[in-house]
Coordinates of C-alpha atoms and ligand atoms in Angstrom, one line a residue:
X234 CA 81.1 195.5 87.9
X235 CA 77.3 194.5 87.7
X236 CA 78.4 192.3 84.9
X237 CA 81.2 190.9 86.8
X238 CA 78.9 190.1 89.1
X239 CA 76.0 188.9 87.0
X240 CA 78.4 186.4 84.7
X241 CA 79.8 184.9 88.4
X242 CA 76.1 184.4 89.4
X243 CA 75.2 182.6 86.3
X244 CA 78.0 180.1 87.3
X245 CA 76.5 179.7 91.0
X246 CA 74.3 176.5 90.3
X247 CA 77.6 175.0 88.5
X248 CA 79.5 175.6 91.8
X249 CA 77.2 174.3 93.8
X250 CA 76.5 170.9 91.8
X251 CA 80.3 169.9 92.6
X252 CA 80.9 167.7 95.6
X253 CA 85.0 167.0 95.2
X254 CA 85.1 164.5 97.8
X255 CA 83.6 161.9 95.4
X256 CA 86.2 162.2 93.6
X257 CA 90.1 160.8 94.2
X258 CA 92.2 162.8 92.1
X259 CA 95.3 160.6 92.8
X260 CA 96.0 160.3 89.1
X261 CA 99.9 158.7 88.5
X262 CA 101.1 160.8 85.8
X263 CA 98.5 163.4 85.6
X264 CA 97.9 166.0 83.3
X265 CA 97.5 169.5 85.0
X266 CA 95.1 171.4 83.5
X267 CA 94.6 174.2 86.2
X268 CA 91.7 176.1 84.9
X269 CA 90.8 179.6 87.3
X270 CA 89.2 179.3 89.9
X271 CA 85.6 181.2 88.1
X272 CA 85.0 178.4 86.0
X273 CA 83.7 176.5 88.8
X274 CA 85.3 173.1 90.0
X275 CA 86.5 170.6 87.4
X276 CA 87.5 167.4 89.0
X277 CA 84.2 165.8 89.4
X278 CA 83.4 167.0 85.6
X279 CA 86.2 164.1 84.6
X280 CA 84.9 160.8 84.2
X281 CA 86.8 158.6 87.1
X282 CA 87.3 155.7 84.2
X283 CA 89.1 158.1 82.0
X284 CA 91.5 160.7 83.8
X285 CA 93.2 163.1 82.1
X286 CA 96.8 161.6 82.1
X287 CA 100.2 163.2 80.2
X288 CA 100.2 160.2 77.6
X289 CA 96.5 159.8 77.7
X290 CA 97.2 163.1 76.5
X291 CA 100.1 162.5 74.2
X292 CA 97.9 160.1 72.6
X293 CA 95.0 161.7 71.8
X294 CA 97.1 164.8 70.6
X295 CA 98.8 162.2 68.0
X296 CA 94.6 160.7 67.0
X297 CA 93.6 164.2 66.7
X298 CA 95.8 164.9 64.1
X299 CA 95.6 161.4 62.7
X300 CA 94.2 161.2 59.0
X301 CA 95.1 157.3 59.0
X302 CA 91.6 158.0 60.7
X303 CA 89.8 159.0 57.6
X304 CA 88.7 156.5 54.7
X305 CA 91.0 157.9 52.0
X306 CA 93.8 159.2 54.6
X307 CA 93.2 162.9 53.7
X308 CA 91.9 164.4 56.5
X309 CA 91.7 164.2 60.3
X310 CA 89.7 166.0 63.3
X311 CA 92.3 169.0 63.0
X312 CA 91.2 169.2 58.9
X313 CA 87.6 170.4 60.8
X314 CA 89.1 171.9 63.5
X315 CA 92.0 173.8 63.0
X316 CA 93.9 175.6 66.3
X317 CA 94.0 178.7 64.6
X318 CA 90.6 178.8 64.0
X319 CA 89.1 177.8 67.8
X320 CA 89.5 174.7 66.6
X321 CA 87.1 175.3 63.6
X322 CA 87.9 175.2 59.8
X323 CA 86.6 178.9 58.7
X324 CA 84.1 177.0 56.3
X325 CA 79.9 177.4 56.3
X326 CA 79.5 173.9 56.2
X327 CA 82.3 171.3 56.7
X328 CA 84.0 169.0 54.3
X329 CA 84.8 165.6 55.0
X330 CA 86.1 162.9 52.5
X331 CA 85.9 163.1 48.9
X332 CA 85.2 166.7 49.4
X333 CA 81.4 165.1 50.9
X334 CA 79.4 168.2 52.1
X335 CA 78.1 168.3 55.9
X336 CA 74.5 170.1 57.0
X337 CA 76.2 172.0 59.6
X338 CA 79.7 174.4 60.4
X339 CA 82.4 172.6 62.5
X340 CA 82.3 173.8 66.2
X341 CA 84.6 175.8 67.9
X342 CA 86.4 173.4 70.7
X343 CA 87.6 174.6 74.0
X344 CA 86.9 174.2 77.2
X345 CA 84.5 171.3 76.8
X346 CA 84.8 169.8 80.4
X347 CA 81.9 172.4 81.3
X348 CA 79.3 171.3 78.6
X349 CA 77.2 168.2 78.2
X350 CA 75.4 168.1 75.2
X351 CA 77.1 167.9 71.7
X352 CA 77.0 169.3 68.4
X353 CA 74.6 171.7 67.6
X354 CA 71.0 169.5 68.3
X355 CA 72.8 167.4 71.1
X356 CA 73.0 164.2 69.6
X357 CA 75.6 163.0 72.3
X358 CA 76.3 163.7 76.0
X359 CA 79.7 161.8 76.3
X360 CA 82.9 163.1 74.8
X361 CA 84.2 160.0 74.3
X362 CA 81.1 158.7 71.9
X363 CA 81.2 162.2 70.4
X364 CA 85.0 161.8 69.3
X365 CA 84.3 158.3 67.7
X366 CA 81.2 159.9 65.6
X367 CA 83.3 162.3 63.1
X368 CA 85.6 158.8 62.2
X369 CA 82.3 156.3 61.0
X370 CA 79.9 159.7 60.1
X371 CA 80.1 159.0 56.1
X372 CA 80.1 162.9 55.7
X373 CA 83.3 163.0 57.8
X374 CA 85.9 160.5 58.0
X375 CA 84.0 157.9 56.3
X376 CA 86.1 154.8 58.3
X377 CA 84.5 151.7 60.1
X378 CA 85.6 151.8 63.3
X379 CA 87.3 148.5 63.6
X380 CA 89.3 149.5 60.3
X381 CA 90.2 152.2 62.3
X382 CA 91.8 149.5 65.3
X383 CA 93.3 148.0 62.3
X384 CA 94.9 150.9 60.9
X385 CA 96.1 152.5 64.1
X386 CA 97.6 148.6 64.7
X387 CA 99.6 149.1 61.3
X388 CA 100.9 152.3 62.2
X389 CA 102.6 150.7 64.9
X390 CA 100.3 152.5 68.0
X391 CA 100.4 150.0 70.4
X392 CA 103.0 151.9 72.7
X393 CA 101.1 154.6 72.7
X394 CA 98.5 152.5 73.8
X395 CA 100.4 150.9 76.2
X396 CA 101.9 153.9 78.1
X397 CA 98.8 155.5 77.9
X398 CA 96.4 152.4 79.1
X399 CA 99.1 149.9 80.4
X400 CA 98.5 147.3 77.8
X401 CA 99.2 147.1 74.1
X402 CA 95.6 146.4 72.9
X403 CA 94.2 148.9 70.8
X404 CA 90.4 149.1 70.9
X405 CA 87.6 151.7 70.3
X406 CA 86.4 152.6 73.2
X407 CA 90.3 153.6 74.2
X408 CA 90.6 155.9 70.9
X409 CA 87.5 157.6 72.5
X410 CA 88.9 157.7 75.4
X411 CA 92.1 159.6 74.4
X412 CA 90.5 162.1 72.3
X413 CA 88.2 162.7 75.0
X414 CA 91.4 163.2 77.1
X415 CA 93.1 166.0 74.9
X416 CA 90.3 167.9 73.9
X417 CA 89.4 168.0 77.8
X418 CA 92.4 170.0 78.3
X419 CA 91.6 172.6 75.6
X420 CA 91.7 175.2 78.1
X421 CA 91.0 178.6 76.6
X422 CA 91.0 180.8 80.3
X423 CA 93.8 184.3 79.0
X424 CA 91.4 186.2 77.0
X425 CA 91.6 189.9 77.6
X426 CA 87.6 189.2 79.3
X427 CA 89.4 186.9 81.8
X428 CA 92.4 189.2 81.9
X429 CA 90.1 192.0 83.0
X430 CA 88.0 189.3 85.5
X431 CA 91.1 188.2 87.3
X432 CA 91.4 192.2 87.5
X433 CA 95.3 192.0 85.6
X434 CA 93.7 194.7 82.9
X435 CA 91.4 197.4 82.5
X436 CA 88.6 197.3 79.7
X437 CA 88.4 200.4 77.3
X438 CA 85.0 202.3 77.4
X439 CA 83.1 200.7 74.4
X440 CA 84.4 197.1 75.8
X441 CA 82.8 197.9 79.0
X442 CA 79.9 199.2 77.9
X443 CA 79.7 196.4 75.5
X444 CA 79.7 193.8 78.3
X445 CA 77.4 194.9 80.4
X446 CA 74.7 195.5 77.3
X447 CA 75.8 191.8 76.7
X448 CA 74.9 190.7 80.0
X449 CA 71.7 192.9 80.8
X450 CA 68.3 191.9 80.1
X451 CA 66.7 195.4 78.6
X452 CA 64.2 197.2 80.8
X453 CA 62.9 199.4 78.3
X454 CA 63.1 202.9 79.4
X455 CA 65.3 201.9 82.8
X456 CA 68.1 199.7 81.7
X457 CA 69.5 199.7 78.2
X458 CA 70.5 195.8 77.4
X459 CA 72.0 193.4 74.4
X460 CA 70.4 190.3 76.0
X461 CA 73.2 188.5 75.3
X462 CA 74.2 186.4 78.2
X463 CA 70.5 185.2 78.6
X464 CA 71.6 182.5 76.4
X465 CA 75.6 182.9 76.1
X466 CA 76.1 182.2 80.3
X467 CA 79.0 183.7 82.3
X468 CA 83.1 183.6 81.6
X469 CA 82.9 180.3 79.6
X470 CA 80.0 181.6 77.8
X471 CA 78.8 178.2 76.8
X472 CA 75.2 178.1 77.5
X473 CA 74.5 174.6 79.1
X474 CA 73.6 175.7 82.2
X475 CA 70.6 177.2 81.7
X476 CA 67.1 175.7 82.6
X477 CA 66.6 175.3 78.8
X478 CA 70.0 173.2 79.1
X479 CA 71.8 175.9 76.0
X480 CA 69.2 175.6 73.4
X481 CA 67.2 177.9 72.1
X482 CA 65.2 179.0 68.7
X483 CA 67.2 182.8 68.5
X484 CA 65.2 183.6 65.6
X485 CA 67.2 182.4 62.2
X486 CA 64.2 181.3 60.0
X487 CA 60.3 180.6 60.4
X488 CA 58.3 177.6 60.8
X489 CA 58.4 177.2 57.7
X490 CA 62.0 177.2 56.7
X491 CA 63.7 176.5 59.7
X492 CA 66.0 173.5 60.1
X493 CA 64.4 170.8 62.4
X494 CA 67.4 171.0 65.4
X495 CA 66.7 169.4 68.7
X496 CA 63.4 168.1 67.3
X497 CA 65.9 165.9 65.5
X498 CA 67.0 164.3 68.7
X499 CA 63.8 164.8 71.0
X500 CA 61.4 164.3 68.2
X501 CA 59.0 167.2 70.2
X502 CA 57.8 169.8 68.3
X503 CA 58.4 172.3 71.3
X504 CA 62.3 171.6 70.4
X505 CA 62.1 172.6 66.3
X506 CA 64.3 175.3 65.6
X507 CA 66.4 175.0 68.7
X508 CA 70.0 174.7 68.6
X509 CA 72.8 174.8 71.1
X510 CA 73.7 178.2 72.0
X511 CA 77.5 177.4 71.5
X512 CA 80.6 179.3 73.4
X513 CA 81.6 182.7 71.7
X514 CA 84.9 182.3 73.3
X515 CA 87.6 183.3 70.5
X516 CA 84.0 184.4 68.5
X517 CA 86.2 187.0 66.3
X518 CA 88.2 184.4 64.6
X519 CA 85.6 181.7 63.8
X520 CA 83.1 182.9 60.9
X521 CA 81.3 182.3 59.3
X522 CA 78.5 181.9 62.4
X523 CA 76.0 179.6 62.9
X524 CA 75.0 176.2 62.8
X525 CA 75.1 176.6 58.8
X526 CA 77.3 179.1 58.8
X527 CA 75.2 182.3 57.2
X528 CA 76.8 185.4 58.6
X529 CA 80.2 186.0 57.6
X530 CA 80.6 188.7 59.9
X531 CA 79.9 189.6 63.6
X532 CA 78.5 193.1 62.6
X533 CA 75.7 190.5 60.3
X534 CA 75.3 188.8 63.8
X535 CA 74.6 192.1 65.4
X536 CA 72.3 193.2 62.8
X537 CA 70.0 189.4 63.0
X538 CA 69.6 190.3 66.7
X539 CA 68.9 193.9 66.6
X540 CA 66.5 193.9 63.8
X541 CA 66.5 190.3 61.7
X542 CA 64.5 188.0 63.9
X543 CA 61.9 185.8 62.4
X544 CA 58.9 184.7 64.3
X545 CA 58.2 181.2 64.6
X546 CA 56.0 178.9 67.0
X547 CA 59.4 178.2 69.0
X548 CA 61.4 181.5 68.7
X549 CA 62.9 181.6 72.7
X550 CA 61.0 183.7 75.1
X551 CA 64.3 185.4 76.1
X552 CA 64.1 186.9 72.5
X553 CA 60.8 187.9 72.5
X554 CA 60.8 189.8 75.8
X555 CA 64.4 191.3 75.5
X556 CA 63.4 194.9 73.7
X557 CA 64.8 198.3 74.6
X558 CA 61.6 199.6 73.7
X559 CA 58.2 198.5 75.1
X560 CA 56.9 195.1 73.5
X561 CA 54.0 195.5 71.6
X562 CA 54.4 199.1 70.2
X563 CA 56.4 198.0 67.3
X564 CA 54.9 195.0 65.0
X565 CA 58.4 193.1 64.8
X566 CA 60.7 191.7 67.3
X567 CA 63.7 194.0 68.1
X568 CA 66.3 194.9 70.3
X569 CA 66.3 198.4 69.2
X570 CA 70.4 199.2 70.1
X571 CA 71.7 201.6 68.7
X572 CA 74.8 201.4 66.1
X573 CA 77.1 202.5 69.0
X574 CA 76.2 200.2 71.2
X575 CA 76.0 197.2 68.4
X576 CA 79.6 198.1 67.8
X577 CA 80.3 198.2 71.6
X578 CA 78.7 194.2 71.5
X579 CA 81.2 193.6 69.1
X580 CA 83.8 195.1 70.8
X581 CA 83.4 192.9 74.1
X582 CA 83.2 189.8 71.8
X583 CA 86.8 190.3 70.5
X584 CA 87.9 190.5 74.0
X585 CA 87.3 186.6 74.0
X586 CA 89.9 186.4 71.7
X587 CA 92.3 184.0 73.4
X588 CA 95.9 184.3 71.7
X589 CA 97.9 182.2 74.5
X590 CA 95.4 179.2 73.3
X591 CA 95.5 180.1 69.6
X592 CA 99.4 179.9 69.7
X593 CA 99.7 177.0 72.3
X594 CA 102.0 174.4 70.9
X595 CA 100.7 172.0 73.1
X596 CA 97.9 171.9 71.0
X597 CA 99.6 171.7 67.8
X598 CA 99.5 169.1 65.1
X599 CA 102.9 166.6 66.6
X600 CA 103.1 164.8 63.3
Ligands
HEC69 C1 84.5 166.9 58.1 C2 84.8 167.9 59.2 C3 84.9 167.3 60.6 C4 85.8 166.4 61.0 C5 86.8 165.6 60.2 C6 85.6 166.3 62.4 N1 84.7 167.2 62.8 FE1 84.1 167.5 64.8 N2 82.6 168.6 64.1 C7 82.3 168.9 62.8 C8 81.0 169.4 62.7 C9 80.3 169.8 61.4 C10 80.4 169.5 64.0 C11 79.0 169.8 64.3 C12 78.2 168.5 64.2 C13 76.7 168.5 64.4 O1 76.2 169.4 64.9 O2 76.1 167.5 64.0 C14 81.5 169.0 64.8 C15 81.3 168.9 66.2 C16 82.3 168.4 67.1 C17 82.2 168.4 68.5 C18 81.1 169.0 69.4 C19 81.5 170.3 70.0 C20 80.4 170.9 70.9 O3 80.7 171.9 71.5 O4 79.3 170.4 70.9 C21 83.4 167.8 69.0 C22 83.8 167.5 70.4 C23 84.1 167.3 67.8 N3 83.4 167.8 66.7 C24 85.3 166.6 67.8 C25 85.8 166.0 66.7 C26 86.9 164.9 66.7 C27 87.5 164.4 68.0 C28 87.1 164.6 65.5 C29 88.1 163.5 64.9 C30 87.8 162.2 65.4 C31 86.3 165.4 64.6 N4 85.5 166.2 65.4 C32 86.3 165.4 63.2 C33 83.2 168.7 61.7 C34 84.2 167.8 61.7
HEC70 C1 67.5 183.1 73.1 C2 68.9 182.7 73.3 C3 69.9 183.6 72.6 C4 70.1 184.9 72.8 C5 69.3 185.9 73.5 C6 71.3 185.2 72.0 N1 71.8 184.1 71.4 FE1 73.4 184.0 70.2 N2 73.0 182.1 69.8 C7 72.0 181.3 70.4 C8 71.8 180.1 69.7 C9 70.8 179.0 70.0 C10 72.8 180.1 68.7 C11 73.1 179.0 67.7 C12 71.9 179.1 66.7 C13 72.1 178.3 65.4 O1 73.2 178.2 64.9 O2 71.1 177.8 64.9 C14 73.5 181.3 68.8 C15 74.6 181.7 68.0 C16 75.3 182.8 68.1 C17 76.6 183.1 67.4 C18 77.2 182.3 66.4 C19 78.1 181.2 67.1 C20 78.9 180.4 66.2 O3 79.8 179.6 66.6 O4 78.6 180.3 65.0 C21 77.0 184.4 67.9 C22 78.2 185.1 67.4 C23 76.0 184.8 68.8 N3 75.0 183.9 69.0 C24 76.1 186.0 69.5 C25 75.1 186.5 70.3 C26 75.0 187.9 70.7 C27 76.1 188.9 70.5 C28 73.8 188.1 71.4 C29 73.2 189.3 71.9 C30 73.1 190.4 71.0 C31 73.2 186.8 71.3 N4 73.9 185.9 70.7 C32 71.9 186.5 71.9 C33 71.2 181.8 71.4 C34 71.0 183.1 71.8

C-alpha cells in the first residue's frame, strides 16, 4: 500500500501542471487513446498543431514501418524497434544501414506523451524532430530528408497525406508529424503492476515485497529499501519528472572511462556521466540494458546496484546516500540487499511486462 501511495505521489506535480481548459479537444476524427486515469492528464501533453487523429495515425503506422525511409531500403524505425521487443531490437548497440554501428542501444518506446527529453543525453525535446533524426542520422537510416519527400512521393503517399493533413503535399515536417502521432498512442497501461494498481489482481509475496524495496529509500537499520523509484518515478516509471529532469550518473564507469552523456548536450561538467533514467516498463523483455547495452541480464542489473557502483565526480546523490547499512562504515558504495530481496526487485520488474501491448496489432508492421 505505502508504495501505492508513494508511486501516486511522485505523479502529483505532473497532475497539477495540467490545466485542460487550454486545451479544445474537438478533434474530427480523433484517435482515442484513453490512458488510466494514474498517469495524470494527457490532453494538454498533445501539441494543439498536431492531434492525434485515426489517419494521422494510419499514417505514421505505415512511416514507422517504412524502409523506403532508409538509404539502401533495408531497414525502417521498426528494424530498431521491434513490437516484440518494447519497441527495441534485443541488440547492445543498434545497427543502421550497411550494417553501420551506433554508440548507444535502441530505446524501449511506449508511453512517450509523458516524457520530454529524448534519447539517452536528451538531444531533443520534441517528438516530432526526434522522429525525423533516425532517417538523416548516417548511423541510422542514412537518407536526406528531402529524398525522403521524394521517395514517399514515388510510393504514391500523397493520399495518405491528404486524408491525414487535407492536402496532398508531402513535406517533412508532416512525416514528423505522423510519427510523432503513432508512437503517441504507444500506450503500454495492462501490466500485471497496473493490474494490481487498478486493484483487478493481487501481487504474490516476493512481487510485493519487491515493490516496495523498489520504491523505498533505505533507512539503514529502520526501513529496508532498493532505491529504485528515486530515479525510476511512479506507474509509468519514466523518470522525467524529477528535479534532476530523469538524468542521473547511476554509477556505470569512473571519471575516467565514463561516456560523456548530458555533458554532450549541456557541455557542463556537472552533467558528465548522466544519462536518462529511461522507463523499465516491459524491462524483462528488452536486454541487453543500458545506454550501451552491457548487462544482458536483470539479475547483472541487480548485482551493478547492489555492489558494482563506481565512484566518479558526478555519481547521483540518490546513489550515494541510498545504503541499507550506515554510509561510511563500509569503504564502497552499496545497497547491501540481500539475494532474496535482489530476486524480489526482479520479480516486481517482470510485473511491467505488458503482453496486451506486446501483442497489440494495432501496432503491427501494416505492410
Ligand atoms: C539503426 C537503429 C534505429 C533506427 C532505424 C531508428 N532508431 Fe530510434 N533509436 C535508436 C537508438 C540507438 C536510440 C537512442 C539514441 C540516442 O540516445 O542517441 C533511439 C531512440 C529513439 C527515441 C527516443 C526514445 C526516448 O525515450 O527518449 C525515439 C522516439 C525513436 N528512437 C524513434 C524512432 C523513429 C520514429 C525511427 C524511424 C524514423 C527510429 N527511431 C529509427 C535506434 C534506431
Ligand atoms: C540515481 C538514479 C538511479 C537509481 C537510484 C536507479 N537507477 Fe536504474 N537507471 C538510471 C539511469 C540514469 C539509467 C540509464 C543509465 C545508462 O544507461 O547510462 C538506468 C538504467 C536502468 C536499467 C536499464 C534500462 C534499459 O533500458 O537499458 C534498469 C533495468 C534499471 N536502471 C533498473 C534499476 C533498478 C532495479 C534500480 C534499483 C535497484 C535502479 N535502476 C536504481 C538511474 C537510476
Amino acid at each position: 500500500m505505502k508504495s501505492r501511495i508513494l508511486s501516486l505521489l511522485s505523479l502529483f506535480p505532473l497532475l497539477i501542471a495540467c490545466n485542460p481548459e487550454e486545451y479544445s479537444p474537438v478533434v474530427k476524427d480523433g484517435y482515442e487513446i484513453n490512458p488510466p486515469v494514474y498517469f495524470g492528464d494527457y490532453q494538454e501533453r498533445i501539441p494543439n498543431d498536431n492531434p492525434i487523429t485515426k489517419n494521422g495515425f494510419a499514417l505514421g503506422r505505415k512511416l514507422f514501418y517504412e524502409t523506403a525511409l532508409s538509404a539502401d531500403n533495408s531497414i525502417s524505425c521498426g528494424t530498431c524497434h521491434q513490437q516484440e521487443l518494447a519497441f527495441t531490437d534485443g541488440k547492445a548497440v543498434s545497427e543502421g544501414v550497411e550494417g553501420k554501428l551506433g554508440k548507444v542501444s535502441a530505446m524501449s518506446l511506449s508511453n512517450l506523451l509523458w516524457t520530454e527529453n529524448f534519447t539517452w543525453t536528451g538531444k531533443f525535446n520534441r517528438l516530432t524532430d526526434q522522429s525525423l533524426d533516425p532517417i538523416k542520422n548516417p548511423v541510422e537510416m542514412h537518407l536526406p530528408l528531402e529524398q525522403a519527400v521524394e521517395k514517399l512521393e514515388e510510393q504514391g503517399y500523397a493520399t495518405d497525406f491528404q486524408k491525414a493533413f487535407g492536402s496532398y503535399e508531402i513535406t517533412v515536417e508532416r512525416i514528423g508529424k505522423a510519427l510523432a502521432q503513432f508512437q503517441r498512442a504507444l500506450i503500454s497501461s495492462d501490466s500485471r503492476y497496473d493490474q494490481y494498481l487498478r486493484g483487478e489482481i493481487q501481487a504474490s509475496p516476493a512481487e510485493l515485497n519487491g515493490m516496495n524495496l523498489f520504491f523505498t529509500h533505505p533507512i539503514p537499520g529502520q526501513l529496508r529499501g532498493a532505491n529504485c523509484g528515486d530515479c525510476h518515478l511512479g506507474p509509468l516509471t519514466s523518470g522525467d519528472i524529477d528535479e534532476f529532469q530523469g538524468f542521473h550518473n547511476n554509477g556505470l564507469d569512473t571519471d575516467e572511462t565514463m561516456d560523456s552523456g548530458l555533458m554532450s548536450v549541456t557541455g557542463k561538467p556537472e552533467d558528465k556521466g548522466r544519462f536518462k533514467a529511461p522507463t523499465l516498463r516491459n524491462i524483462a523483455v528488452t536486454a541487453p540494458y543500458m545506454h550501451d547495452g552491457r548487462f544482458k541480464t536483470l539479475k547483472e542489473v541487480m548485482d551493478h546496484y547492489n555492489s558494482g557502483i563506481k565512484n566518479s565526480k558526478t555519481l547521483d546523490i540518490l546513489i550515494i546516500e541510498g545504503s541499507n547499512e550506515p554510509v561510511g562504515v563500509h569503504d564502497e558504495i552499496r545497497l547491501h540487499l540481500t539475494e532474496k530481496e535482489k530476486e524480489d526487485v526482479i520479480a516486481f520488474l517482470h510485473m511491467l511486462t505488458d503482453e496486451s501491448f506486446l501483442n497489440n496489432p494495432k501496432f503491427s508492421n501494416p505492410h
